[in-house]
Short mmCIF file of C-alpha atoms in Angstrom, two decimals:
data_model
loop_
_atom_site.label_atom_id
_atom_site.label_comp_id
_atom_site.label_asym_id
_atom_site.label_seq_id
_atom_site.Cartn_x
_atom_site.Cartn_y
_atom_site.Cartn_z
CA MET A 880 102.74 153.87 35.23
CA THR A 881 99.82 152.29 36.99
CA LEU A 882 98.40 148.79 37.01
CA GLU A 883 95.55 150.08 34.85
CA ASP A 884 98.08 151.36 32.28
CA ASP A 885 99.71 147.93 32.15
CA ILE A 886 96.30 146.27 31.75
CA GLY A 887 95.58 148.59 28.83
CA ILE A 888 98.88 147.73 27.17
CA LEU A 889 98.39 143.98 27.59
CA ALA A 890 94.78 144.17 26.42
CA GLY A 891 96.05 145.50 23.08
CA VAL A 892 98.07 142.34 22.45
CA GLU A 893 96.16 139.87 20.29
CA ILE A 894 97.11 136.78 22.29
CA PHE A 895 95.54 138.29 25.44
CA GLU A 896 92.40 139.80 23.90
CA ASP A 897 90.08 137.06 25.18
CA PHE A 898 91.28 137.31 28.79
CA THR A 899 88.66 138.37 31.32
CA PRO A 900 89.21 141.59 33.31
CA GLU A 901 90.21 139.47 36.33
CA GLN A 902 92.73 137.51 34.28
CA MET A 903 94.17 140.70 32.76
CA ARG A 904 94.58 142.22 36.22
CA LEU A 905 96.42 139.14 37.46
CA LEU A 906 98.66 139.10 34.40
CA ALA A 907 99.42 142.82 34.66
CA PHE A 908 100.12 142.57 38.37
CA GLY A 909 103.01 140.22 37.67
CA THR A 910 104.66 142.33 34.97
CA GLU A 911 107.82 144.38 35.22
CA ARG A 912 108.48 147.60 33.28
CA GLN A 913 111.93 147.92 31.73
CA ARG A 914 113.62 150.66 29.70
CA TYR A 915 116.44 150.24 27.20
CA SER A 916 118.46 152.86 25.35
CA ILE A 917 119.56 152.52 21.74
CA GLY A 918 121.84 149.56 21.15
CA ARG A 919 121.09 147.80 24.45
CA GLU A 920 120.25 144.13 24.19
CA LEU A 921 116.98 142.89 25.67
CA TYR A 922 118.22 139.33 25.16
CA GLY A 923 120.71 137.48 23.01
CA GLU A 924 120.33 134.83 20.36
CA GLY A 925 120.61 131.43 22.04
CA ASP A 926 119.87 132.76 25.54
CA THR A 927 117.57 130.72 27.76
CA ALA A 928 114.09 132.20 27.41
CA ASP A 929 112.19 132.63 30.67
CA SER A 930 109.96 135.56 29.80
CA ALA A 931 108.19 137.43 27.02
CA TYR A 932 108.13 141.16 26.33
CA VAL A 933 105.42 143.54 25.14
CA ILE A 934 106.80 146.66 23.52
CA VAL A 935 105.21 149.75 25.08
CA SER A 936 107.14 152.35 23.09
CA GLY A 937 110.01 152.42 20.62
CA VAL A 938 111.29 149.84 18.18
CA VAL A 939 113.15 146.60 18.86
CA ALA A 940 115.28 144.96 16.17
CA LEU A 941 115.29 141.17 16.07
CA VAL A 942 118.78 140.11 15.01
CA ARG A 943 120.73 137.02 14.01
CA ASP A 944 124.50 136.79 14.14
CA THR A 945 125.99 135.34 10.94
CA GLU A 946 129.49 134.92 9.59
CA ALA A 947 128.93 138.13 7.63
CA GLY A 948 127.89 140.00 10.79
CA ARG A 949 124.68 140.89 12.53
CA VAL A 950 121.56 140.79 10.38
CA VAL A 951 118.27 142.47 11.29
CA VAL A 952 115.52 139.98 10.47
CA ALA A 953 112.59 142.07 11.72
CA GLN A 954 111.68 145.26 13.53
CA CYS A 955 108.86 145.34 16.05
CA GLY A 956 107.02 148.32 17.47
CA PRO A 957 104.48 149.15 20.17
CA GLY A 958 102.02 146.37 20.96
CA SER A 959 104.31 143.63 19.64
CA LEU A 960 104.81 140.54 21.78
CA LEU A 961 108.35 139.13 21.71
CA GLY A 962 109.15 135.60 22.81
CA GLU A 963 105.65 134.35 23.52
CA MET A 964 106.78 130.72 23.37
CA ALA A 965 108.90 131.38 26.48
CA LEU A 966 105.67 131.83 28.44
CA ILE A 967 104.76 128.19 28.14
CA VAL A 968 107.86 126.14 27.32
CA GLU A 969 111.52 126.11 28.23
CA THR A 970 113.33 127.19 25.10
CA LYS A 971 116.24 129.18 23.72
CA ARG A 972 115.95 132.54 21.95
CA LEU A 973 115.96 132.09 18.17
CA THR A 974 117.05 135.68 17.65
CA GLY A 975 118.54 138.46 19.69
CA ALA A 976 116.53 141.59 20.48
CA VAL A 977 118.20 145.01 20.46
CA ALA A 978 116.72 148.44 21.16
CA ALA A 979 116.69 150.42 17.89
CA GLY A 980 116.08 153.60 19.91
CA ASP A 981 114.75 154.34 23.36
CA VAL A 982 112.46 151.44 24.20
CA GLU A 983 110.08 150.64 27.03
CA VAL A 984 108.75 147.12 27.49
CA VAL A 985 106.58 145.14 29.87
CA ARG A 986 108.26 141.87 30.84
CA LEU A 987 106.00 138.85 31.43
CA ASN A 988 107.27 136.09 33.69
CA ARG A 989 106.82 132.43 32.67
CA ALA A 990 106.27 131.19 36.24
CA LEU A 991 103.29 133.50 36.75
CA PHE A 992 101.90 132.70 33.32
CA ARG A 993 102.05 128.96 33.98
CA ARG A 994 100.19 129.45 37.26
CA MET A 995 97.50 131.30 35.31
CA LEU A 996 97.21 128.38 32.87
CA GLU A 997 96.71 125.99 35.78
CA GLU A 998 94.09 128.20 37.39
CA TYR A 999 92.27 129.06 34.15
CA PRO A 1000 92.37 126.01 31.80
CA GLN A 1001 90.21 127.86 29.25
CA ILE A 1002 93.18 130.19 28.70
CA ALA A 1003 95.35 127.20 27.85
CA ALA A 1004 92.88 126.01 25.20
CA MET A 1005 92.58 129.49 23.68
CA LEU A 1006 96.36 129.97 23.68
CA HIS A 1007 96.87 126.60 22.03
CA ARG A 1008 94.76 127.77 19.09
CA ARG A 1009 96.49 131.17 18.88
CA LEU A 1010 100.02 129.83 19.27
CA THR A 1011 99.44 127.18 16.62
CA LEU A 1012 98.49 129.94 14.18
CA SER A 1013 101.40 132.11 15.33
CA LEU A 1014 103.88 129.25 14.97
CA THR A 1015 102.64 128.47 11.48
CA THR A 1016 103.06 132.13 10.51
CA MET A 1017 106.53 132.29 12.07
CA ILE A 1018 107.69 129.20 10.21
CA ALA A 1019 106.54 130.71 6.93
CA ARG A 1020 108.46 133.92 7.73
CA ILE A 1021 111.60 131.97 8.61
CA GLU A 1022 111.37 130.01 5.38
CA SER A 1023 111.04 133.26 3.42
CA LEU A 1024 114.19 134.62 5.14
CA ALA A 1025 116.28 131.48 4.61
CA PRO A 1026 118.07 132.88 1.53
CA LYS A 1027 119.55 135.66 3.68
CA PHE A 1028 121.42 133.10 5.77
CA GLN A 1029 122.88 130.96 3.01
#
């Protein structure tokens, strides 16, 4: 895949839609393509989060480990952004992520993303708005899933 392909993939992700072409090129330049076969773990629940992932192809299951076993809490397909909070803050993974089939992702590095925020403060303001909305939505989803974990 080319840099232009990666730019196209990232441009389809809502959180990046307001990036300028220059910003998208810089973001895409720092990505890493990764492939996973069915059952392989992208990351585990509780792992230190230092990157986010955009699903290029395939489906990734977000899982939680409970006393009753592993529970799939969501499935994400192409264009989904996993772990976006890891781009801006040091955190732990709230769920694990497992390839539900053959999966290709673009991995985004937090260090590069933070440099972009320093260089382009307007991105930081835009992301603050988007992440606030995303966090509110995520909390509502978690609350709706709470009965599964009781």
